[in-house]
């Protein structure tokens, strides 16, 4: 009975910890929508929470493990090289993605197309369903 209660408490704690990045993301989106000066701090908090969650996922050992085979040991040098390799691969992948997003954003700006979710809410009724706005929304779809 005590073990089951502890399991339920741990499950609730995991769910709550899993919701923290969602809450910080919603905070960032809200502060962005109202043009708050605290947006920068919220972005840093969100990035920290997400990185902390990624580290927990990567470093936390699996609770069940493999039933057929036990993990073999490896030297610290091999582990360090493995981590360095994957950090390098993921960093290059992130930089390429960031460059492609920046290039796409620049192309969209140069084409002067409407961007969904980037129009001011008070201007939306005047531009919505106009010929240019309709054309741009169809292109986004």
C-alpha atoms as one frame of an Amber mdcrd trajectory, in Angstrom:
protein
   0.000   0.000   0.000   2.793   2.411   0.873   4.677   1.565  -2.355   1.599
   2.292  -4.450   1.112   5.699  -2.797   4.763   6.536  -3.398   4.360   5.511
  -7.048   1.339   7.791  -7.433   3.210  10.696  -5.821   6.208  10.164  -8.119
   3.910  10.019 -11.160   2.219  13.290 -10.174   5.632  14.878  -9.621   6.796
  13.733 -13.075   3.666  15.161 -14.700   4.121  18.486 -12.907   7.801  18.658
 -13.911   6.808  17.831 -17.480   4.377  20.765 -17.491   6.990  23.356 -16.485
   8.372  23.789 -20.057   4.812  24.169 -21.372   4.029  26.829 -18.776   7.232
  28.760 -19.519   6.502  28.523 -23.273   3.012  29.928 -22.746   4.518  32.706
 -20.620   6.958  33.555 -23.425   4.151  33.618 -26.000   2.025  35.871 -23.771
   4.864  38.292 -23.066   5.659  38.382 -26.794   2.027  39.183 -27.621   1.866
  42.091 -25.187   5.380  43.389 -26.067   6.550  43.117 -22.471  10.099  44.146
 -21.523  10.355  40.963 -19.414  10.353  38.822 -22.575  14.127  38.397 -22.534
  14.129  37.072 -18.978  11.270  34.704 -19.782  13.159  33.396 -22.814  16.219
  32.676 -20.676  14.089  30.909 -18.068  12.386  28.828 -20.768  15.731  27.906
 -22.340  17.133  26.912 -18.930  14.097  24.765 -18.083  14.195  23.040 -21.481
  17.948  22.371 -21.265  17.547  21.036 -17.734  14.780  18.722 -18.919  16.919
  17.495 -21.809  19.801  16.773 -19.434  17.502  14.839 -17.106  16.231  12.766
 -20.019  19.759  12.096 -21.274  21.440  11.429 -17.952  18.714   9.702 -15.964
  19.208   5.954 -16.133  16.404   3.822 -17.430  14.532   2.320 -14.491  13.748
  -0.985 -16.198  16.941  -1.557 -18.138  17.490  -4.410 -20.549  16.299  -7.751
 -19.192  18.465  -9.897 -21.491  21.828  -8.154 -21.364  23.560  -6.055 -18.772
  25.348  -2.885 -19.833  29.049  -3.308 -20.422  31.409  -0.824 -18.879  33.415
   1.632 -20.912  36.304   3.879 -20.060  35.862   7.563 -19.273  37.839   8.398
 -22.396  35.430   6.463 -24.597  32.439   8.087 -22.881  33.978  11.543 -23.259
  34.697  10.998 -26.956  31.182   9.646 -27.524  29.615  12.663 -25.824  31.912
  15.072 -27.653  30.997  13.464 -30.979  27.259  13.724 -30.367  27.438  17.259
 -28.974  29.363  18.289 -32.101  26.864  16.585 -34.426  23.888  18.161 -32.678
  25.550  21.597 -32.554  26.213  21.507 -36.302  22.640  20.338 -36.923  21.301
  23.166 -34.745  23.439  25.788 -36.520  22.355  24.575 -39.967  18.714  24.677
 -38.847  19.150  28.154 -37.416  20.739  29.343 -40.682  17.935  27.873 -42.764
  15.284  29.453 -40.554  17.020  32.836 -40.810  17.274  32.505 -44.598  13.594
  31.546 -44.866  12.563  34.459 -42.656  14.643  36.845 -44.753  13.065  35.517
 -47.959   9.577  35.944 -46.506  10.429  39.509 -45.472  11.881  40.283 -48.924
   8.734  38.930 -50.622   6.563  41.071 -48.337   4.069  38.302 -47.697   1.648
  38.255 -44.792   2.768  35.988 -41.992   0.136  34.086 -40.010   0.185  35.122
 -36.390   2.420  38.151 -36.973  -0.217  40.729 -37.854  -1.338  43.116 -35.154
  -4.731  42.122 -33.777  -6.148  45.622 -34.201  -5.127  45.671 -37.902  -6.383
  42.176 -38.691 -10.027  43.145 -39.422  -8.871  45.682 -42.049  -6.511  43.331
 -43.884  -8.276  40.002 -43.408  -9.962  38.614 -46.478  -8.376  41.195 -48.742
  -6.839  39.889 -51.971  -3.214  40.036 -50.815  -3.902  38.537 -47.398  -5.963
  35.689 -48.913  -3.239  34.947 -51.453  -0.543  34.884 -48.780  -2.588  32.614
 -46.489  -3.176  30.169 -49.350   0.566  30.150 -50.020   1.213  29.306 -46.362
  -1.182  26.381 -46.569
